[in-house]
mmCIF file of C-alpha atoms and ligand atoms in Angstrom:
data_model
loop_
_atom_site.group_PDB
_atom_site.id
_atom_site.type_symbol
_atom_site.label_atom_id
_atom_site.label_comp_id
_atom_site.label_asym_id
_atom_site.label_seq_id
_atom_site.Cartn_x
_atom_site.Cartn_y
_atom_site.Cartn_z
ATOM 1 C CA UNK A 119 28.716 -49.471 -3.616
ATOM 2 C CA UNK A 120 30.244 -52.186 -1.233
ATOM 3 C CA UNK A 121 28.473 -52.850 1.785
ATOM 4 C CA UNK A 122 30.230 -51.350 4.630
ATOM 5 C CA UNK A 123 29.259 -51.114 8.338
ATOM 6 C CA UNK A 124 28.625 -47.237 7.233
ATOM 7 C CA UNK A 125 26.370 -48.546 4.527
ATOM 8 C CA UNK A 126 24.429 -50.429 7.037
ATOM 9 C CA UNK A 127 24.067 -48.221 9.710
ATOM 10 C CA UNK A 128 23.401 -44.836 7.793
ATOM 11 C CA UNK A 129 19.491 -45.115 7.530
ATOM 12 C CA UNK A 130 19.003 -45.756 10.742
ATOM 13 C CA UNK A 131 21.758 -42.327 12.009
ATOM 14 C CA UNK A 132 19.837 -40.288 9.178
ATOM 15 C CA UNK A 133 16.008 -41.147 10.438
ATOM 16 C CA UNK A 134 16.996 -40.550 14.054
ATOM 17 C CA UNK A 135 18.891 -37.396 13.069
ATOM 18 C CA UNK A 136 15.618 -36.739 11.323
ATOM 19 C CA UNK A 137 16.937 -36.202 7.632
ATOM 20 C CA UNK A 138 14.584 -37.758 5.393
ATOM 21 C CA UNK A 139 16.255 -36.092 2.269
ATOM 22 C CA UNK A 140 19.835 -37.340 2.628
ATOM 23 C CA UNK A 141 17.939 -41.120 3.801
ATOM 24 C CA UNK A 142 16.486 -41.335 0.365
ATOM 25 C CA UNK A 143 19.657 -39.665 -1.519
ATOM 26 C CA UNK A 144 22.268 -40.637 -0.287
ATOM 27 C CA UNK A 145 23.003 -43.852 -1.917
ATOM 28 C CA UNK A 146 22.186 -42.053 -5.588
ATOM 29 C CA UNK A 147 24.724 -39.466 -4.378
ATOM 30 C CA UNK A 148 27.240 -41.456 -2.850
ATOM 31 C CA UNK A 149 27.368 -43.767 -5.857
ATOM 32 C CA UNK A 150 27.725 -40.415 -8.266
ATOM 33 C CA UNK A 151 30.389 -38.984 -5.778
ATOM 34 C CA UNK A 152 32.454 -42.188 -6.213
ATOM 35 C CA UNK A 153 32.537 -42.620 -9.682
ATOM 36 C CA UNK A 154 32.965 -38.756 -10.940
ATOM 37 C CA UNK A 155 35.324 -38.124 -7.480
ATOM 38 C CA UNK A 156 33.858 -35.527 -6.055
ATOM 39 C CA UNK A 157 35.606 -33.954 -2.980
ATOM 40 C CA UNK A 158 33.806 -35.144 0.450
ATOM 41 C CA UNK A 159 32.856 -31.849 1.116
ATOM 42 C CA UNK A 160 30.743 -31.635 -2.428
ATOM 43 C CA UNK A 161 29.064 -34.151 -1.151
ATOM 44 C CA UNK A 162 28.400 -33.041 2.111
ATOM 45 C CA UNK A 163 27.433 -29.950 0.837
ATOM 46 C CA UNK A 164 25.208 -31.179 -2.203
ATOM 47 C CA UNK A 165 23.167 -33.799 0.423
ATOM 48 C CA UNK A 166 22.858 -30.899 3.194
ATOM 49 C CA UNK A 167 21.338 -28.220 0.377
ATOM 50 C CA UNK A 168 18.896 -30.769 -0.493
ATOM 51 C CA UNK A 169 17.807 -31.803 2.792
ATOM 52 C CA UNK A 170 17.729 -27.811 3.717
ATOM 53 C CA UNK A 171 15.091 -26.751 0.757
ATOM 54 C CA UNK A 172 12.962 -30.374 1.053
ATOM 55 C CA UNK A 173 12.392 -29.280 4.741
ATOM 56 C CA UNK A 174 11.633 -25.703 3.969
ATOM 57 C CA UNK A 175 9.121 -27.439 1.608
ATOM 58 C CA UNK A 176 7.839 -29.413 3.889
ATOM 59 C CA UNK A 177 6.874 -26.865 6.054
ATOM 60 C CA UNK A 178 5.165 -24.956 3.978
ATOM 61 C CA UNK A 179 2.809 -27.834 3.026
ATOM 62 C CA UNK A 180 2.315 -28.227 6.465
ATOM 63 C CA UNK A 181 1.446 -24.573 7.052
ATOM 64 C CA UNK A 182 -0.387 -24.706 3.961
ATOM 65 C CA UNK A 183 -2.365 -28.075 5.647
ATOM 66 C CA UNK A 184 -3.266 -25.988 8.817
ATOM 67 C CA UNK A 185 -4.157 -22.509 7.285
ATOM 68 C CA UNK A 186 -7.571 -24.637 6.256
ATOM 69 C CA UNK A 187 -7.711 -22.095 2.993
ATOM 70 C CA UNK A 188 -9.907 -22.311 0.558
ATOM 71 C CA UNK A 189 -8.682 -24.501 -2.164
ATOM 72 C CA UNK A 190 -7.254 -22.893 -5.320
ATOM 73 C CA UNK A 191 -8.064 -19.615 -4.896
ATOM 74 C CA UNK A 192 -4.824 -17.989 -5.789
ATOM 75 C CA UNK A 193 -4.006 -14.352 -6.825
ATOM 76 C CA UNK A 194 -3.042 -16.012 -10.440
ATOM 77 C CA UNK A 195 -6.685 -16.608 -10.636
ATOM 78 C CA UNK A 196 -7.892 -13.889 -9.405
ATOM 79 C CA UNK A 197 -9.192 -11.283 -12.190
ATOM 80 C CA UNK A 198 -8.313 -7.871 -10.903
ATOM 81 C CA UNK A 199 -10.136 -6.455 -13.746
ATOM 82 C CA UNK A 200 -13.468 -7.471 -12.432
ATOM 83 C CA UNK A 201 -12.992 -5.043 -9.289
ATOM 84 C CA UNK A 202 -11.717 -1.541 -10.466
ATOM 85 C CA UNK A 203 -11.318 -0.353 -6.982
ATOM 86 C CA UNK A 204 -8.813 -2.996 -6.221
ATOM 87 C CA UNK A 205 -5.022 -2.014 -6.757
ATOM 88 C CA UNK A 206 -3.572 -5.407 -7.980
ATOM 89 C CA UNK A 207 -0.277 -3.093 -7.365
ATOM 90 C CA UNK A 208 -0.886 -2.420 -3.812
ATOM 91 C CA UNK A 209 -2.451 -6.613 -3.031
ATOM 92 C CA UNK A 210 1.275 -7.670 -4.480
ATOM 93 C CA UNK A 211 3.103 -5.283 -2.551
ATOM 94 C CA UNK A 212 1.098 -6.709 0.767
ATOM 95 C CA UNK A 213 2.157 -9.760 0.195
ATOM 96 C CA UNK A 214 5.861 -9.362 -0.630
ATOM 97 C CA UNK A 215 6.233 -6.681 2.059
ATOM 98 C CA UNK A 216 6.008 -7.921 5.586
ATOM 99 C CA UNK A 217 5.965 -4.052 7.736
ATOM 100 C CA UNK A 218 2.452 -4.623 8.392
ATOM 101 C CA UNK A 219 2.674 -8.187 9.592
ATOM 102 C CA UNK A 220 5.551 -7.061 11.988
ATOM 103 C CA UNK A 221 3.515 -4.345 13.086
ATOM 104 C CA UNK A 222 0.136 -6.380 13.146
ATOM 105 C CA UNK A 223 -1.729 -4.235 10.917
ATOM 106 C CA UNK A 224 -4.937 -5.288 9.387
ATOM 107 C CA UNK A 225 -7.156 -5.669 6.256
ATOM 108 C CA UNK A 226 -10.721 -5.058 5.926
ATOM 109 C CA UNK A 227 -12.378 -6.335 2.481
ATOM 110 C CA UNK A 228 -15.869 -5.344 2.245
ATOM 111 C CA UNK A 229 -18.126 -6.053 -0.780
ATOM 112 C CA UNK A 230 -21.343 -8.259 -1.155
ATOM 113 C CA UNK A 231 -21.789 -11.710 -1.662
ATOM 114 C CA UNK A 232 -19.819 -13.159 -4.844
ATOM 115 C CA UNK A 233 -17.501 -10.328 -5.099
ATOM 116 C CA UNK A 234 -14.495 -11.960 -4.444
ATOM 117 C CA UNK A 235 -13.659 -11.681 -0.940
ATOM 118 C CA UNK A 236 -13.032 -14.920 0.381
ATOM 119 C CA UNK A 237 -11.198 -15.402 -3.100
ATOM 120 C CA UNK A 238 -8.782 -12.665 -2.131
ATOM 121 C CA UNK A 239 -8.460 -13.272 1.413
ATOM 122 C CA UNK A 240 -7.567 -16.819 0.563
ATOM 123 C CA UNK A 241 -5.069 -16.057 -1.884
ATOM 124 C CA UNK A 242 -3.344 -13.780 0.527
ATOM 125 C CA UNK A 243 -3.319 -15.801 2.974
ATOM 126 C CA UNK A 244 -1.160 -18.856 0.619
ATOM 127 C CA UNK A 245 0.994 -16.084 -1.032
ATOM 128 C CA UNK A 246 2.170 -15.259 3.012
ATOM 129 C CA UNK A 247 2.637 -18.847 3.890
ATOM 130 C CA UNK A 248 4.759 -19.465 0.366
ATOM 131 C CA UNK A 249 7.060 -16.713 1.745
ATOM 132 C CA UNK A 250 7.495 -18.789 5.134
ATOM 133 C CA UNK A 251 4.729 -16.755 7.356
ATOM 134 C CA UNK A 252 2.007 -18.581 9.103
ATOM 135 C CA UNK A 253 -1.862 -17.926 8.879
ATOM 136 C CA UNK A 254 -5.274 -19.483 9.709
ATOM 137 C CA UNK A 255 -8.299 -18.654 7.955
ATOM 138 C CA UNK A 256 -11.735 -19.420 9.592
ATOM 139 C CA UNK A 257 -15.416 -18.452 8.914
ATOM 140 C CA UNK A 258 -15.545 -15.667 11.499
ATOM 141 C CA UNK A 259 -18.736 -17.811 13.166
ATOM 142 C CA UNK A 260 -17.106 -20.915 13.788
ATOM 143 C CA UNK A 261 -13.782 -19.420 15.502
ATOM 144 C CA UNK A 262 -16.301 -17.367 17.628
ATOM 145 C CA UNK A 263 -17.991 -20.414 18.421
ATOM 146 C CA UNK A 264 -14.456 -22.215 19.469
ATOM 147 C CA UNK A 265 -13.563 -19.241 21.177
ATOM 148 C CA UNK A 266 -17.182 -19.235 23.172
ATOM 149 C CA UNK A 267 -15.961 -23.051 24.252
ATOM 150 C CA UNK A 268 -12.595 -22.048 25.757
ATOM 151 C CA UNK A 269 -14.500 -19.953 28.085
ATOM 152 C CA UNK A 270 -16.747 -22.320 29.141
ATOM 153 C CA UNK A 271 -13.751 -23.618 30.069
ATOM 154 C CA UNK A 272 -12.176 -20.422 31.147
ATOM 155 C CA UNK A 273 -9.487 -20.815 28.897
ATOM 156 C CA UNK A 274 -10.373 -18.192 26.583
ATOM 157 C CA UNK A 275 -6.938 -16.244 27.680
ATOM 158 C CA UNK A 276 -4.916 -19.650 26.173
ATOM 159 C CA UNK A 277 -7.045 -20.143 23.480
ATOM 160 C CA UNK A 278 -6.418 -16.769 21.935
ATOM 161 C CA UNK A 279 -3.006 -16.946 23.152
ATOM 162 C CA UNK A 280 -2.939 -19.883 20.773
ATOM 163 C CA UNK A 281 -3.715 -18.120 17.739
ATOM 164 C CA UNK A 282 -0.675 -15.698 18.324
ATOM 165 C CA UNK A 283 1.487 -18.220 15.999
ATOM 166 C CA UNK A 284 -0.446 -17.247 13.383
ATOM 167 C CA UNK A 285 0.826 -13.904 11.683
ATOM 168 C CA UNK A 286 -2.480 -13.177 9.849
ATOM 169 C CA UNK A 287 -5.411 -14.691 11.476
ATOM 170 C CA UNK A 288 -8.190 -14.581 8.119
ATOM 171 C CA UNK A 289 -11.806 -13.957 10.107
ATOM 172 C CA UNK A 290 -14.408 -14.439 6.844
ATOM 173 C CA UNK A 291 -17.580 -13.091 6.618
ATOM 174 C CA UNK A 292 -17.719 -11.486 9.962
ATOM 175 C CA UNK A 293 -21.416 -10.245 9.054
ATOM 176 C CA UNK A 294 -22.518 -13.454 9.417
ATOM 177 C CA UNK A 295 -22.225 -13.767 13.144
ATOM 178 C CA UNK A 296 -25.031 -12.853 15.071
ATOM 179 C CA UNK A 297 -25.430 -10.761 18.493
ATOM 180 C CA UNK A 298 -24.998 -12.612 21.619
ATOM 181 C CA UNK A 299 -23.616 -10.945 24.409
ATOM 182 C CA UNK A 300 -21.053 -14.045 25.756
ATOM 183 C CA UNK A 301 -20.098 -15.091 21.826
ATOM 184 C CA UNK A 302 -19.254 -11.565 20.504
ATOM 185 C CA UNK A 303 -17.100 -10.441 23.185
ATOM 186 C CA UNK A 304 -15.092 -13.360 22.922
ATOM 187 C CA UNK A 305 -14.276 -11.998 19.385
ATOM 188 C CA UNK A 306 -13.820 -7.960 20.460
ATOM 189 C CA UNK A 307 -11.159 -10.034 23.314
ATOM 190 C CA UNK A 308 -9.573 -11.532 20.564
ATOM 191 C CA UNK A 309 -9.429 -8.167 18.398
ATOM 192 C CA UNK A 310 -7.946 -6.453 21.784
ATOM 193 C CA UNK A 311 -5.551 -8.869 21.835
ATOM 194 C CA UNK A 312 -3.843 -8.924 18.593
ATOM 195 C CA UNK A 313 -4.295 -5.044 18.520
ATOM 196 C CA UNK A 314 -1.093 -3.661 16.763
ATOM 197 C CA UNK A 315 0.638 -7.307 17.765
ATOM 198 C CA UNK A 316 -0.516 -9.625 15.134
ATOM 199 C CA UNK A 317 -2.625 -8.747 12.010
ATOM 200 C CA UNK A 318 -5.973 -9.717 11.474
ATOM 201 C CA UNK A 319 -8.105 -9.846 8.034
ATOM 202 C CA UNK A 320 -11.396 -9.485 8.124
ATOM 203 C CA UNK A 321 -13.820 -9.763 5.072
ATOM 204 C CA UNK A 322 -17.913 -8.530 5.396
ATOM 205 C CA UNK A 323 -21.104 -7.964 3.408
ATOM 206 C CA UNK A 324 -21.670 -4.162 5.076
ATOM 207 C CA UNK A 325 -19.020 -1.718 6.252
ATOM 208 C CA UNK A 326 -18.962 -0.316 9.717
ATOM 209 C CA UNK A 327 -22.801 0.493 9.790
ATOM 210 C CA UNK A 328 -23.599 -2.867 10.246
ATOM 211 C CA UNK A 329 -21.793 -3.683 12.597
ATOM 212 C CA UNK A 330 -23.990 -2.919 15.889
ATOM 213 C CA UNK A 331 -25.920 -6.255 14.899
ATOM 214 C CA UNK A 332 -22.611 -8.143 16.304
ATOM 215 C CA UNK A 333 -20.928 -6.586 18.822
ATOM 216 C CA UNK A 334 -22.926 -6.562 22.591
ATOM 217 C CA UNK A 335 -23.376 -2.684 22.472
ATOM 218 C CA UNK A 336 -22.776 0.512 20.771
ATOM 219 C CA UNK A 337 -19.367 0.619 23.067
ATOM 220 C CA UNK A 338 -18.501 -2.487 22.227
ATOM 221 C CA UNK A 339 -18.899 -1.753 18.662
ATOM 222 C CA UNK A 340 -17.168 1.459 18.419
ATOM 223 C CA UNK A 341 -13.987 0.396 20.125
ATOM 224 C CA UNK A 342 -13.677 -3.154 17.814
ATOM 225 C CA UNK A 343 -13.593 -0.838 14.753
ATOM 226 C CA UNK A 344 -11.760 1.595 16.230
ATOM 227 C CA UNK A 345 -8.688 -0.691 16.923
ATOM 228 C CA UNK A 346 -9.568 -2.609 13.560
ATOM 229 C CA UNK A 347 -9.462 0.450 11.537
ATOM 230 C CA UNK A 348 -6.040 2.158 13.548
ATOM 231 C CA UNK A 349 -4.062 0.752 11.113
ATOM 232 C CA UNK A 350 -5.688 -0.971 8.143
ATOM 233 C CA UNK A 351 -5.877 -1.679 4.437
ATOM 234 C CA UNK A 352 -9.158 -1.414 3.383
ATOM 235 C CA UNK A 353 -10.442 -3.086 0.098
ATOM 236 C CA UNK A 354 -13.494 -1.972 -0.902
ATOM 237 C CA UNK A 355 -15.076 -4.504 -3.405
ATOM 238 C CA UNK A 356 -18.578 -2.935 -4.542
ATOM 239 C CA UNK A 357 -19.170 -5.037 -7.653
ATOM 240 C CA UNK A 358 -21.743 -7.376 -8.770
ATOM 241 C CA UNK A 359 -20.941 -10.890 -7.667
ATOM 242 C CA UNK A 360 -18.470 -12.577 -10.114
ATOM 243 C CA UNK A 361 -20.509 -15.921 -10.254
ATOM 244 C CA UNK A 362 -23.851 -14.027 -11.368
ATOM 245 C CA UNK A 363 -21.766 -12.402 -13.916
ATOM 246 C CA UNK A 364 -19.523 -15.077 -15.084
ATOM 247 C CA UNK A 365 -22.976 -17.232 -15.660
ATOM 248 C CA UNK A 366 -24.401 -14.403 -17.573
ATOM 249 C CA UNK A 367 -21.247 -13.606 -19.782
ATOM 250 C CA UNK A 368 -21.464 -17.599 -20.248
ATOM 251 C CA UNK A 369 -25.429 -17.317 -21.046
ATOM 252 C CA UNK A 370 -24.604 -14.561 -23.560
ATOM 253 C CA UNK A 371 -21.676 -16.480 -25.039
ATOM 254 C CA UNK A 372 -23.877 -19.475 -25.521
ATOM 255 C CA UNK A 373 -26.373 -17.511 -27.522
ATOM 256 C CA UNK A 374 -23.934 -16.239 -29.721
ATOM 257 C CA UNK A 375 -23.229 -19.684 -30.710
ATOM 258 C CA UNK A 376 -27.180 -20.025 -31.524
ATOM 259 C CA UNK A 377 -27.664 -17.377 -32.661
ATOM 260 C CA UNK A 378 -25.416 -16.455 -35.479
ATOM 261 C CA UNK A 379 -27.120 -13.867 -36.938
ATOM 262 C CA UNK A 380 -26.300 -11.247 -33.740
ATOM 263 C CA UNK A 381 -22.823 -10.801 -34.005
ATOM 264 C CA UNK A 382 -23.295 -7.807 -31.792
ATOM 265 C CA UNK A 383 -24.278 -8.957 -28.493
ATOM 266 C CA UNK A 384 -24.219 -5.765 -26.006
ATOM 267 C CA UNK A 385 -22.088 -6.706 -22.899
ATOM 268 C CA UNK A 386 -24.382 -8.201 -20.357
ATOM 269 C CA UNK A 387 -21.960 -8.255 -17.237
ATOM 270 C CA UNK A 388 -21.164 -4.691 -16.819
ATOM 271 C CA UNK A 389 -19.744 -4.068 -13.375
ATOM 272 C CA UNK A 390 -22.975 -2.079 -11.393
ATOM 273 C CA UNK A 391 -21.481 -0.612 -8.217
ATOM 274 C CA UNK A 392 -23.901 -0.010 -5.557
ATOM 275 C CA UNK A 393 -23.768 1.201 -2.389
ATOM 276 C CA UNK A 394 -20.870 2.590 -2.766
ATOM 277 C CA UNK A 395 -20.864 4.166 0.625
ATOM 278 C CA UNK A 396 -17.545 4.811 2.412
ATOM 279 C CA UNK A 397 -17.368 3.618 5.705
ATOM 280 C CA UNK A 398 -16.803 5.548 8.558
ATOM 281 C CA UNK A 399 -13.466 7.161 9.188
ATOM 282 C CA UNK A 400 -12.860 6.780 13.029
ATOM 283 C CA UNK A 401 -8.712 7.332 12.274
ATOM 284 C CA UNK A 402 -6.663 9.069 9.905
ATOM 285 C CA UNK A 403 -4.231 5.843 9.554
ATOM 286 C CA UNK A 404 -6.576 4.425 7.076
ATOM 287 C CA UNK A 405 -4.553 3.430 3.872
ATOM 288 C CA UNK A 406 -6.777 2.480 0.944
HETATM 289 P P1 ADP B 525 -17.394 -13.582 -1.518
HETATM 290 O O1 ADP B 525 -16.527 -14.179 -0.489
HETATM 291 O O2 ADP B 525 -17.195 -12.106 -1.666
HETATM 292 O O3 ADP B 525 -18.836 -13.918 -1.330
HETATM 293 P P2 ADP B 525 -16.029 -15.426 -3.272
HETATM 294 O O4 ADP B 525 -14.614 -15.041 -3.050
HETATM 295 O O5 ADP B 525 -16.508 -16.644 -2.584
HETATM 296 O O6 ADP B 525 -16.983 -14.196 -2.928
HETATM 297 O O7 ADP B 525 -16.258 -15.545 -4.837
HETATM 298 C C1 ADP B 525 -17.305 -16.331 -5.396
HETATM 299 C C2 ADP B 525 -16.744 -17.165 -6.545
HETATM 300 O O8 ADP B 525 -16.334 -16.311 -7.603
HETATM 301 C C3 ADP B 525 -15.511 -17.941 -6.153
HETATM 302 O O9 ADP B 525 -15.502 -19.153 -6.879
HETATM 303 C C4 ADP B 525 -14.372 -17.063 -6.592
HETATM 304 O O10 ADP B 525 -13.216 -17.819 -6.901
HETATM 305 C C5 ADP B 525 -14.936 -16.399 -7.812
HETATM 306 N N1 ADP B 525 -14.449 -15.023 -7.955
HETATM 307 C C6 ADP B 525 -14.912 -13.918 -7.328
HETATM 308 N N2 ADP B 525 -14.270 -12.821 -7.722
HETATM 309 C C7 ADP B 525 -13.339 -13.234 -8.607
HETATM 310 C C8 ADP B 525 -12.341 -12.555 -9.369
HETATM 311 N N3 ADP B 525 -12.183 -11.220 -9.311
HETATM 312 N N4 ADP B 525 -11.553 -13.308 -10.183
HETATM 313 C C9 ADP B 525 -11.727 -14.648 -10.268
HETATM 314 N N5 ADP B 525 -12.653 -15.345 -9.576
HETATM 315 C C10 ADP B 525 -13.451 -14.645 -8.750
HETATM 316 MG MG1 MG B 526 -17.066 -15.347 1.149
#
């Protein structure tokens, strides 16, 4: 390629037109374009497809970057077969369908600790932002705490205002968060405000019944679950954590291999579910 005054000028027109894409490839293209004689508007076209599907890349990493999920927990490596009561059918369809995110309807996941929640609340949340939506997941304490800040500095109304870019705002392990009168109703403000708006997910140790150790009062309580709950998936996860059983089906493995003799090692990691208590209906929109 001769240098022209084209030539020398392109990379700076293409940065300030902010095209990083055609910056790098043109000169490969051009080059190609010349020699084979493509038509200009092959060209064109071939350098503006590029630079399209780069920057649609681009921003998914960077809504990937700001979601703060947790880091390879995908629904590829997620085993539905370790939680019976969980539709892998109906987790797919969520995430390919996008009527509840238009009509901000939630998910509740409740199961104890190790059964998977976070997993699956994370791997929704980057199967969304792969199909161009926009979430942040937080542990339910530490957004309460930010929240608590903003209105110290009376900007609670902006800050939750601020989280209405997000489509599915993730709120993990929402039984962790302890009664105090200021902190919680920060979080039943937020609730109010994305009521049938923007969705929320919200993943907990107990159902419902627990719940009066968070909220301020019995009122308070009652009318967070009751606008939770209007419209919601609920996943109900009652299994043994998958950790404890993963290190016991790896125990039992291991003594296989020692122990030659007993080639007929009884499963160890059968599935116990306890508790299997349904929470309490307060709607008859509930979709499980
Ligand atoms: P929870 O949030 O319910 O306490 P986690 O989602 O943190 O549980 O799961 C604990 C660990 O076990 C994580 O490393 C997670 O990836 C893994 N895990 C849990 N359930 C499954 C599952 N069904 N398939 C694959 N890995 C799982
Ligand atoms: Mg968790």
């Amino acid at each position: 390629m001769s240098m022209t005054v084209e030539t020398a000028t392109l990379p700076t027109l293409l940065t300030a037109l902010r095209l990083p894409t055609v910056a790098r490839l043109w000169p490969e293209f051009c080059t190609r374009a010349d020699k084979e004689g493509w038509p200009a508007e092959r060209l064109l076209a071939a350098l503006c497809e590029l630079e399209l599907s780069e920057r649609e890349q681009r921003r998914i990493q960077r809504h990937l970057a700001a979601a703060r999920l947790p880091q390879g927990k995908t629904l590829d490596a997620f085993d539905f077969l370790a939680v019976p009561t969980l539709s892998q059918a109906r987790v797919r369809a969520l995430v390919e369908g996008d009527s509840w995110l238009q009509a901000g309807h939630n998910l509740l996941a409740f199961g104890p600790p190790g059964s998977g929640k976070t997993h699956l609340a994370g791997a929704i949340g980057y199967e969304l932002i792969q199909r161009g939506y926009r979430v942040l997941m937080a542990r339910t304490s530490d957004l309460v705490q930010r929240l608590q800040v903003a209105r110290q500095d009376l900007a609670l109304t902006q800050e939750i205002a601020k989280l209405d870019k997000f489509d599915l705002l993730i709120l993990d392990d929402l039984s962790y968060v302890r009664k105090d009168q200021a902190e919680t109703s920060a979080l039943f403000e937020l609730i109010s405000a994305r009521y049938e708006r923007r969705s929320i997910m919200i993943t907990a140790n107990q159902p419902f019944s627990g719940w009066d150790a968070i909220f301020p009062d019995r009122a308070m309580t009652i009318a967070a679950i009751d606008r939770l709950v209007h419209h919601a998936t609920i996943f109900e996860m009652n299994v043994e954590s998958y950790r404890r059983r993963a290190a016991y089906a790896a125990a039992s493995s291991l003594s296989d291999i020692e122990d030659d003799r007993d080639k007929q090692q009884p499963e160890k990691e059968t599935a116990t579910a306890k508790d299997n208590s349904r929470p309490a209906t307060l709607s008859s929109d509930i979709e499980t």
